[in-house]
């Protein structure tokens, strides 16, 4: 499209420190009740929080004992993907698109990942050794961005948590996943992930992302108070906070399973 006026419109919402549960519920609502394209940028979340994919099982993915002891919130989101722990040092970027806004991108996971990889190649041009490896954004062979998607009829969401910085101690709440990308090669968290701050400033990254997006969309900043942002009070999000009792039951089940194994040895 040669004229900017012919580019599809995309609403840009910039947030700062919004709780990840609130952000995800907003994204789910926009995906399911809005007919517009959206980009949501949330610069950090207010407290360390574990976020699991829709099919994630706490007993397989979390060190539930320490999670309960330290009262770390656990959110199960509406999209697929893996498990992450996020905090004020994480940068979140989400794209919610109508399929006809990007007709060359088939509404399936791999084409959407490929599109996003090309977009972020522009963002990180001249910055580190960026690539899309399997479903991760990496510098070299170390991950700094984890992705998840949800695809509905005529619309899809692609969202990423970028590790601008992180507290290594927090990674101890996560187990090594049974299903991991081949390039991980069983490396623990300290050898597998890296910090974006060693490559680019936080604000420059956000600015570059919005600029790259502007090559494909007519980007319009929008305040959440705008009437263009739907507020469907009847909508009930599937994204939720896991309760203490639910986690305790998972922990007890895991402990009982471990005892059975020990008794059989």
PDB file of C-alpha atoms in Angstrom:
ATOM      1  CA  UNK A   1       0.000   0.000   0.000  1.00  0.00           C
ATOM      2  CA  UNK A   2       1.674   3.166  -1.173  1.00  0.00           C
ATOM      3  CA  UNK A   3      -0.482   5.651   0.708  1.00  0.00           C
ATOM      4  CA  UNK A   4      -0.541   5.849   4.483  1.00  0.00           C
ATOM      5  CA  UNK A   5      -4.249   6.598   4.269  1.00  0.00           C
ATOM      6  CA  UNK A   6      -4.846   3.103   2.891  1.00  0.00           C
ATOM      7  CA  UNK A   7      -3.093   1.380   5.772  1.00  0.00           C
ATOM      8  CA  UNK A   8      -5.404  -0.447   8.202  1.00  0.00           C
ATOM      9  CA  UNK A   9      -6.032   1.419  11.424  1.00  0.00           C
ATOM     10  CA  UNK A  10      -4.556   0.233  14.718  1.00  0.00           C
ATOM     11  CA  UNK A  11      -5.374   1.693  18.107  1.00  0.00           C
ATOM     12  CA  UNK A  12      -2.351   2.087  20.381  1.00  0.00           C
ATOM     13  CA  UNK A  13      -2.879   1.873  24.142  1.00  0.00           C
ATOM     14  CA  UNK A  14       0.122   2.638  26.353  1.00  0.00           C
ATOM     15  CA  UNK A  15       0.031   1.492  29.967  1.00  0.00           C
ATOM     16  CA  UNK A  16       2.531   1.757  32.787  1.00  0.00           C
ATOM     17  CA  UNK A  17       2.685  -0.768  35.599  1.00  0.00           C
ATOM     18  CA  UNK A  18      -0.815  -2.151  35.096  1.00  0.00           C
ATOM     19  CA  UNK A  19      -1.277  -5.514  36.887  1.00  0.00           C
ATOM     20  CA  UNK A  20      -0.787  -8.345  34.404  1.00  0.00           C
ATOM     21  CA  UNK A  21      -4.132  -9.909  35.350  1.00  0.00           C
ATOM     22  CA  UNK A  22      -5.917  -6.660  34.443  1.00  0.00           C
ATOM     23  CA  UNK A  23      -3.931  -6.361  31.199  1.00  0.00           C
ATOM     24  CA  UNK A  24      -4.726  -9.905  30.083  1.00  0.00           C
ATOM     25  CA  UNK A  25      -8.414  -9.529  30.861  1.00  0.00           C
ATOM     26  CA  UNK A  26      -8.446  -6.318  28.819  1.00  0.00           C
ATOM     27  CA  UNK A  27      -6.783  -8.097  25.900  1.00  0.00           C
ATOM     28  CA  UNK A  28      -9.261 -10.956  26.059  1.00  0.00           C
ATOM     29  CA  UNK A  29     -12.167  -8.518  26.084  1.00  0.00           C
ATOM     30  CA  UNK A  30     -10.783  -6.573  23.116  1.00  0.00           C
ATOM     31  CA  UNK A  31     -10.177  -9.794  21.198  1.00  0.00           C
ATOM     32  CA  UNK A  32     -13.714 -11.049  21.700  1.00  0.00           C
ATOM     33  CA  UNK A  33     -15.864  -7.902  21.829  1.00  0.00           C
ATOM     34  CA  UNK A  34     -14.062  -5.316  19.676  1.00  0.00           C
ATOM     35  CA  UNK A  35     -13.867  -5.135  15.890  1.00  0.00           C
ATOM     36  CA  UNK A  36     -10.750  -2.930  15.833  1.00  0.00           C
ATOM     37  CA  UNK A  37      -7.031  -3.658  15.654  1.00  0.00           C
ATOM     38  CA  UNK A  38      -5.107  -2.959  18.860  1.00  0.00           C
ATOM     39  CA  UNK A  39      -1.557  -2.667  20.095  1.00  0.00           C
ATOM     40  CA  UNK A  40      -1.155  -2.662  23.868  1.00  0.00           C
ATOM     41  CA  UNK A  41       2.146  -1.665  25.444  1.00  0.00           C
ATOM     42  CA  UNK A  42       2.408  -2.181  29.207  1.00  0.00           C
ATOM     43  CA  UNK A  43       5.718  -1.028  30.669  1.00  0.00           C
ATOM     44  CA  UNK A  44       6.027  -3.390  33.628  1.00  0.00           C
ATOM     45  CA  UNK A  45       3.541  -4.919  36.049  1.00  0.00           C
ATOM     46  CA  UNK A  46       3.089  -3.990  39.680  1.00  0.00           C
ATOM     47  CA  UNK A  47       4.286  -7.145  41.468  1.00  0.00           C
ATOM     48  CA  UNK A  48       6.028 -10.430  40.632  1.00  0.00           C
ATOM     49  CA  UNK A  49       3.391 -12.715  39.118  1.00  0.00           C
ATOM     50  CA  UNK A  50       3.533 -16.143  37.489  1.00  0.00           C
ATOM     51  CA  UNK A  51       1.541 -16.426  34.262  1.00  0.00           C
ATOM     52  CA  UNK A  52       0.593 -19.818  32.820  1.00  0.00           C
ATOM     53  CA  UNK A  53      -0.922 -20.774  29.473  1.00  0.00           C
ATOM     54  CA  UNK A  54      -4.522 -21.924  29.304  1.00  0.00           C
ATOM     55  CA  UNK A  55      -3.588 -25.630  29.349  1.00  0.00           C
ATOM     56  CA  UNK A  56      -0.788 -25.334  31.902  1.00  0.00           C
ATOM     57  CA  UNK A  57      -0.770 -27.612  34.952  1.00  0.00           C
ATOM     58  CA  UNK A  58       0.683 -26.067  38.119  1.00  0.00           C
ATOM     59  CA  UNK A  59       2.109 -29.348  39.418  1.00  0.00           C
ATOM     60  CA  UNK A  60       4.130 -29.814  36.215  1.00  0.00           C
ATOM     61  CA  UNK A  61       5.284 -26.229  35.796  1.00  0.00           C
ATOM     62  CA  UNK A  62       5.669 -24.677  39.250  1.00  0.00           C
ATOM     63  CA  UNK A  63       7.596 -25.245  42.441  1.00  0.00           C
ATOM     64  CA  UNK A  64       4.301 -24.999  44.275  1.00  0.00           C
ATOM     65  CA  UNK A  65       5.745 -25.137  47.805  1.00  0.00           C
ATOM     66  CA  UNK A  66       7.848 -21.963  47.442  1.00  0.00           C
ATOM     67  CA  UNK A  67       5.085 -20.278  45.412  1.00  0.00           C
ATOM     68  CA  UNK A  68       2.628 -20.829  48.282  1.00  0.00           C
ATOM     69  CA  UNK A  69       5.161 -19.941  50.960  1.00  0.00           C
ATOM     70  CA  UNK A  70       6.077 -16.643  49.300  1.00  0.00           C
ATOM     71  CA  UNK A  71       2.485 -15.909  48.236  1.00  0.00           C
ATOM     72  CA  UNK A  72       3.370 -15.381  44.577  1.00  0.00           C
ATOM     73  CA  UNK A  73       0.193 -14.762  42.528  1.00  0.00           C
ATOM     74  CA  UNK A  74      -0.447 -17.265  39.725  1.00  0.00           C
ATOM     75  CA  UNK A  75      -2.531 -16.257  36.707  1.00  0.00           C
ATOM     76  CA  UNK A  76      -3.891 -18.611  34.068  1.00  0.00           C
ATOM     77  CA  UNK A  77      -4.286 -16.636  30.839  1.00  0.00           C
ATOM     78  CA  UNK A  78      -6.673 -17.141  27.922  1.00  0.00           C
ATOM     79  CA  UNK A  79      -3.923 -17.906  25.392  1.00  0.00           C
ATOM     80  CA  UNK A  80      -1.619 -20.875  24.899  1.00  0.00           C
ATOM     81  CA  UNK A  81       2.130 -20.864  25.362  1.00  0.00           C
ATOM     82  CA  UNK A  82       4.416 -21.505  28.276  1.00  0.00           C
ATOM     83  CA  UNK A  83       4.883 -20.255  31.829  1.00  0.00           C
ATOM     84  CA  UNK A  84       6.701 -17.063  32.811  1.00  0.00           C
ATOM     85  CA  UNK A  85       7.278 -14.966  35.887  1.00  0.00           C
ATOM     86  CA  UNK A  86       6.946 -11.246  35.286  1.00  0.00           C
ATOM     87  CA  UNK A  87       7.404  -8.058  37.305  1.00  0.00           C
ATOM     88  CA  UNK A  88       8.128  -4.332  36.932  1.00  0.00           C
ATOM     89  CA  UNK A  89      11.184  -5.145  34.810  1.00  0.00           C
ATOM     90  CA  UNK A  90       9.138  -6.923  32.132  1.00  0.00           C
ATOM     91  CA  UNK A  91       7.846  -5.096  29.050  1.00  0.00           C
ATOM     92  CA  UNK A  92       4.629  -6.424  27.502  1.00  0.00           C
ATOM     93  CA  UNK A  93       3.592  -5.861  23.895  1.00  0.00           C
ATOM     94  CA  UNK A  94       0.378  -7.236  22.409  1.00  0.00           C
ATOM     95  CA  UNK A  95      -1.070  -7.170  18.908  1.00  0.00           C
ATOM     96  CA  UNK A  96      -4.767  -7.873  18.398  1.00  0.00           C
ATOM     97  CA  UNK A  97      -5.651  -8.002  14.712  1.00  0.00           C
ATOM     98  CA  UNK A  98      -8.462  -8.720  12.324  1.00  0.00           C
ATOM     99  CA  UNK A  99      -7.348 -11.322   9.805  1.00  0.00           C
ATOM    100  CA  UNK A 100      -8.334  -9.065   6.928  1.00  0.00           C
ATOM    101  CA  UNK A 101      -6.032  -6.310   8.239  1.00  0.00           C
ATOM    102  CA  UNK A 102      -3.049  -8.481   7.282  1.00  0.00           C
ATOM    103  CA  UNK A 103      -4.389 -10.648   4.440  1.00  0.00           C
ATOM    104  CA  UNK A 104      -0.946 -12.087   3.703  1.00  0.00           C
ATOM    105  CA  UNK A 105      -0.764 -13.544   7.231  1.00  0.00           C
ATOM    106  CA  UNK A 106      -2.735 -16.769   7.503  1.00  0.00           C
ATOM    107  CA  UNK A 107      -4.540 -17.030  10.886  1.00  0.00           C
ATOM    108  CA  UNK A 108      -2.438 -19.911  12.188  1.00  0.00           C
ATOM    109  CA  UNK A 109       0.353 -19.941  14.794  1.00  0.00           C
ATOM    110  CA  UNK A 110       3.358 -20.280  12.464  1.00  0.00           C
ATOM    111  CA  UNK A 111       2.414 -17.545   9.978  1.00  0.00           C
ATOM    112  CA  UNK A 112       1.610 -15.162  12.827  1.00  0.00           C
ATOM    113  CA  UNK A 113       4.948 -15.978  14.499  1.00  0.00           C
ATOM    114  CA  UNK A 114       6.733 -15.422  11.196  1.00  0.00           C
ATOM    115  CA  UNK A 115       5.046 -12.026  10.772  1.00  0.00           C
ATOM    116  CA  UNK A 116       5.996 -10.993  14.295  1.00  0.00           C
ATOM    117  CA  UNK A 117       9.572 -12.172  13.770  1.00  0.00           C
ATOM    118  CA  UNK A 118       9.872  -9.974  10.678  1.00  0.00           C
ATOM    119  CA  UNK A 119       8.415  -7.004  12.556  1.00  0.00           C
ATOM    120  CA  UNK A 120      10.859  -7.369  15.428  1.00  0.00           C
ATOM    121  CA  UNK A 121      13.735  -7.864  12.993  1.00  0.00           C
ATOM    122  CA  UNK A 122      13.137  -4.212  12.073  1.00  0.00           C
ATOM    123  CA  UNK A 123      12.959  -3.251  15.743  1.00  0.00           C
ATOM    124  CA  UNK A 124      16.279  -4.938  16.545  1.00  0.00           C
ATOM    125  CA  UNK A 125      18.093  -4.014  13.356  1.00  0.00           C
ATOM    126  CA  UNK A 126      21.695  -3.363  14.390  1.00  0.00           C
ATOM    127  CA  UNK A 127      20.995  -4.590  17.932  1.00  0.00           C
ATOM    128  CA  UNK A 128      22.570  -7.876  19.003  1.00  0.00           C
ATOM    129  CA  UNK A 129      22.179 -11.110  17.059  1.00  0.00           C
ATOM    130  CA  UNK A 130      18.381 -11.154  16.942  1.00  0.00           C
ATOM    131  CA  UNK A 131      16.370 -14.041  15.540  1.00  0.00           C
ATOM    132  CA  UNK A 132      13.127 -15.951  15.957  1.00  0.00           C
ATOM    133  CA  UNK A 133      14.050 -19.441  17.154  1.00  0.00           C
ATOM    134  CA  UNK A 134      11.163 -21.853  17.231  1.00  0.00           C
ATOM    135  CA  UNK A 135       8.621 -19.718  19.149  1.00  0.00           C
ATOM    136  CA  UNK A 136      11.055 -17.480  21.034  1.00  0.00           C
ATOM    137  CA  UNK A 137      12.842 -14.199  20.394  1.00  0.00           C
ATOM    138  CA  UNK A 138      16.546 -14.618  21.076  1.00  0.00           C
ATOM    139  CA  UNK A 139      19.882 -12.869  20.942  1.00  0.00           C
ATOM    140  CA  UNK A 140      22.241 -15.589  19.773  1.00  0.00           C
ATOM    141  CA  UNK A 141      20.948 -18.688  21.529  1.00  0.00           C
ATOM    142  CA  UNK A 142      19.549 -16.974  24.622  1.00  0.00           C
ATOM    143  CA  UNK A 143      15.892 -16.129  25.007  1.00  0.00           C
ATOM    144  CA  UNK A 144      14.594 -12.706  26.001  1.00  0.00           C
ATOM    145  CA  UNK A 145      11.025 -12.809  24.678  1.00  0.00           C
ATOM    146  CA  UNK A 146       8.309 -15.405  25.220  1.00  0.00           C
ATOM    147  CA  UNK A 147       5.216 -15.493  23.027  1.00  0.00           C
ATOM    148  CA  UNK A 148       1.649 -16.741  23.224  1.00  0.00           C
ATOM    149  CA  UNK A 149      -1.323 -16.585  20.888  1.00  0.00           C
ATOM    150  CA  UNK A 150      -5.060 -16.990  20.745  1.00  0.00           C
ATOM    151  CA  UNK A 151      -6.884 -17.304  17.426  1.00  0.00           C
ATOM    152  CA  UNK A 152     -10.623 -16.862  16.960  1.00  0.00           C
ATOM    153  CA  UNK A 153     -12.832 -16.587  13.908  1.00  0.00           C
ATOM    154  CA  UNK A 154     -11.635 -13.515  12.040  1.00  0.00           C
ATOM    155  CA  UNK A 155      -9.274 -12.270  14.788  1.00  0.00           C
ATOM    156  CA  UNK A 156      -6.084 -13.194  16.615  1.00  0.00           C
ATOM    157  CA  UNK A 157      -3.876 -11.993  19.432  1.00  0.00           C
ATOM    158  CA  UNK A 158      -0.103 -12.307  19.646  1.00  0.00           C
ATOM    159  CA  UNK A 159       1.428 -11.161  22.923  1.00  0.00           C
ATOM    160  CA  UNK A 160       4.956 -11.145  24.242  1.00  0.00           C
ATOM    161  CA  UNK A 161       6.638 -10.689  27.609  1.00  0.00           C
ATOM    162  CA  UNK A 162      10.076  -9.148  27.069  1.00  0.00           C
ATOM    163  CA  UNK A 163      12.703  -9.687  29.764  1.00  0.00           C
ATOM    164  CA  UNK A 164      14.253  -6.243  29.844  1.00  0.00           C
ATOM    165  CA  UNK A 165      15.620  -7.310  33.221  1.00  0.00           C
ATOM    166  CA  UNK A 166      14.783  -9.977  35.787  1.00  0.00           C
ATOM    167  CA  UNK A 167      15.604 -11.302  39.241  1.00  0.00           C
ATOM    168  CA  UNK A 168      17.250 -14.693  38.861  1.00  0.00           C
ATOM    169  CA  UNK A 169      15.911 -15.786  42.247  1.00  0.00           C
ATOM    170  CA  UNK A 170      12.371 -15.529  40.864  1.00  0.00           C
ATOM    171  CA  UNK A 171      13.158 -18.100  38.188  1.00  0.00           C
ATOM    172  CA  UNK A 172      13.395 -20.660  41.004  1.00  0.00           C
ATOM    173  CA  UNK A 173       9.590 -20.719  41.184  1.00  0.00           C
ATOM    174  CA  UNK A 174       9.481 -22.341  37.744  1.00  0.00           C
ATOM    175  CA  UNK A 175      10.288 -25.954  36.968  1.00  0.00           C
ATOM    176  CA  UNK A 176      12.151 -26.890  33.836  1.00  0.00           C
ATOM    177  CA  UNK A 177       9.304 -27.661  31.424  1.00  0.00           C
ATOM    178  CA  UNK A 178       8.972 -31.178  30.069  1.00  0.00           C
ATOM    179  CA  UNK A 179       8.334 -29.709  26.636  1.00  0.00           C
ATOM    180  CA  UNK A 180      11.050 -27.249  25.716  1.00  0.00           C
ATOM    181  CA  UNK A 181      12.446 -25.912  22.433  1.00  0.00           C
ATOM    182  CA  UNK A 182      15.234 -28.010  20.977  1.00  0.00           C
ATOM    183  CA  UNK A 183      17.702 -25.137  21.078  1.00  0.00           C
ATOM    184  CA  UNK A 184      17.370 -24.942  24.874  1.00  0.00           C
ATOM    185  CA  UNK A 185      19.350 -28.199  25.144  1.00  0.00           C
ATOM    186  CA  UNK A 186      18.268 -28.729  28.770  1.00  0.00           C
ATOM    187  CA  UNK A 187      19.984 -25.521  29.903  1.00  0.00           C
ATOM    188  CA  UNK A 188      18.781 -24.095  33.205  1.00  0.00           C
ATOM    189  CA  UNK A 189      17.259 -20.622  33.343  1.00  0.00           C
ATOM    190  CA  UNK A 190      20.557 -18.844  34.042  1.00  0.00           C
ATOM    191  CA  UNK A 191      22.114 -20.213  30.843  1.00  0.00           C
ATOM    192  CA  UNK A 192      18.980 -20.011  28.699  1.00  0.00           C
ATOM    193  CA  UNK A 193      17.706 -16.434  29.109  1.00  0.00           C
ATOM    194  CA  UNK A 194      19.302 -13.000  28.827  1.00  0.00           C
ATOM    195  CA  UNK A 195      18.502  -9.402  29.707  1.00  0.00           C
ATOM    196  CA  UNK A 196      17.384  -6.958  27.013  1.00  0.00           C
ATOM    197  CA  UNK A 197      18.909  -4.073  28.962  1.00  0.00           C
ATOM    198  CA  UNK A 198      22.341  -5.338  27.916  1.00  0.00           C
ATOM    199  CA  UNK A 199      21.389  -4.567  24.308  1.00  0.00           C
ATOM    200  CA  UNK A 200      18.890  -1.695  24.164  1.00  0.00           C
ATOM    201  CA  UNK A 201      17.249   0.873  26.406  1.00  0.00           C
ATOM    202  CA  UNK A 202      13.700   0.294  27.488  1.00  0.00           C
ATOM    203  CA  UNK A 203      12.248   3.425  25.888  1.00  0.00           C
ATOM    204  CA  UNK A 204      14.152   2.995  22.645  1.00  0.00           C
ATOM    205  CA  UNK A 205      12.775  -0.531  22.316  1.00  0.00           C
ATOM    206  CA  UNK A 206       9.185   0.669  22.799  1.00  0.00           C
ATOM    207  CA  UNK A 207       9.674   3.577  20.389  1.00  0.00           C
ATOM    208  CA  UNK A 208      11.221   1.329  17.738  1.00  0.00           C
ATOM    209  CA  UNK A 209       8.347  -1.149  18.045  1.00  0.00           C
ATOM    210  CA  UNK A 210       5.721   1.548  17.533  1.00  0.00           C
ATOM    211  CA  UNK A 211       7.716   2.919  14.599  1.00  0.00           C
ATOM    212  CA  UNK A 212       7.995  -0.530  12.957  1.00  0.00           C
ATOM    213  CA  UNK A 213       4.274  -1.051  13.447  1.00  0.00           C
ATOM    214  CA  UNK A 214       3.675   2.216  11.620  1.00  0.00           C
ATOM    215  CA  UNK A 215       5.046   0.705   8.417  1.00  0.00           C
ATOM    216  CA  UNK A 216       2.031  -1.632   8.260  1.00  0.00           C
ATOM    217  CA  UNK A 217      -0.705   0.220  10.139  1.00  0.00           C
ATOM    218  CA  UNK A 218      -1.953   3.727  10.640  1.00  0.00           C
ATOM    219  CA  UNK A 219      -1.290   3.842  14.373  1.00  0.00           C
ATOM    220  CA  UNK A 220      -3.612   5.989  16.485  1.00  0.00           C
ATOM    221  CA  UNK A 221      -2.858   6.571  20.196  1.00  0.00           C
ATOM    222  CA  UNK A 222      -5.960   5.975  22.262  1.00  0.00           C
ATOM    223  CA  UNK A 223      -6.801   6.517  25.901  1.00  0.00           C
ATOM    224  CA  UNK A 224      -8.614   3.674  27.636  1.00  0.00           C
ATOM    225  CA  UNK A 225     -11.328   6.136  28.605  1.00  0.00           C
ATOM    226  CA  UNK A 226     -12.180   6.599  24.930  1.00  0.00           C
ATOM    227  CA  UNK A 227     -15.562   5.422  23.739  1.00  0.00           C
ATOM    228  CA  UNK A 228     -13.737   3.437  21.043  1.00  0.00           C
ATOM    229  CA  UNK A 229     -12.613   1.010  23.741  1.00  0.00           C
ATOM    230  CA  UNK A 230     -15.520  -1.369  24.369  1.00  0.00           C
ATOM    231  CA  UNK A 231     -16.743  -1.881  27.912  1.00  0.00           C
ATOM    232  CA  UNK A 232     -18.935  -4.948  27.679  1.00  0.00           C
ATOM    233  CA  UNK A 233     -20.086  -5.527  31.248  1.00  0.00           C
ATOM    234  CA  UNK A 234     -21.587  -8.884  30.237  1.00  0.00           C
ATOM    235  CA  UNK A 235     -18.231 -10.233  29.102  1.00  0.00           C
ATOM    236  CA  UNK A 236     -16.692 -12.726  31.534  1.00  0.00           C
ATOM    237  CA  UNK A 237     -12.965 -13.324  30.902  1.00  0.00           C
ATOM    238  CA  UNK A 238     -11.478 -16.792  31.190  1.00  0.00           C
ATOM    239  CA  UNK A 239      -8.178 -15.294  32.380  1.00  0.00           C
ATOM    240  CA  UNK A 240      -8.162 -15.697  36.150  1.00  0.00           C
ATOM    241  CA  UNK A 241      -6.113 -15.775  39.298  1.00  0.00           C
ATOM    242  CA  UNK A 242      -5.600 -19.270  40.691  1.00  0.00           C
ATOM    243  CA  UNK A 243      -6.803 -19.497  44.270  1.00  0.00           C
ATOM    244  CA  UNK A 244      -4.716 -20.585  47.236  1.00  0.00           C
ATOM    245  CA  UNK A 245      -6.892 -23.664  47.784  1.00  0.00           C
ATOM    246  CA  UNK A 246      -6.473 -24.709  44.158  1.00  0.00           C
ATOM    247  CA  UNK A 247      -2.690 -24.480  44.430  1.00  0.00           C
ATOM    248  CA  UNK A 248      -2.690 -26.267  47.791  1.00  0.00           C
ATOM    249  CA  UNK A 249      -4.662 -29.141  46.281  1.00  0.00           C
ATOM    250  CA  UNK A 250      -2.125 -29.377  43.438  1.00  0.00           C
ATOM    251  CA  UNK A 251       0.694 -29.368  45.992  1.00  0.00           C
ATOM    252  CA  UNK A 252      -0.938 -32.097  48.088  1.00  0.00           C
ATOM    253  CA  UNK A 253      -1.592 -34.199  45.002  1.00  0.00           C
ATOM    254  CA  UNK A 254       2.028 -33.762  43.912  1.00  0.00           C
ATOM    255  CA  UNK A 255       3.295 -34.728  47.393  1.00  0.00           C
ATOM    256  CA  UNK A 256       1.106 -37.821  47.526  1.00  0.00           C
ATOM    257  CA  UNK A 257       2.297 -38.850  44.068  1.00  0.00           C
ATOM    258  CA  UNK A 258       5.892 -38.438  45.203  1.00  0.00           C
ATOM    259  CA  UNK A 259       5.297 -40.612  48.258  1.00  0.00           C
ATOM    260  CA  UNK A 260       3.787 -43.372  46.124  1.00  0.00           C
ATOM    261  CA  UNK A 261       6.866 -43.338  43.894  1.00  0.00           C
ATOM    262  CA  UNK A 262       9.180 -43.468  46.901  1.00  0.00           C
ATOM    263  CA  UNK A 263       7.259 -46.372  48.433  1.00  0.00           C
ATOM    264  CA  UNK A 264       7.501 -48.326  45.207  1.00  0.00           C
ATOM    265  CA  UNK A 265      11.291 -48.039  45.025  1.00  0.00           C
TER     266      UNK A 265
END
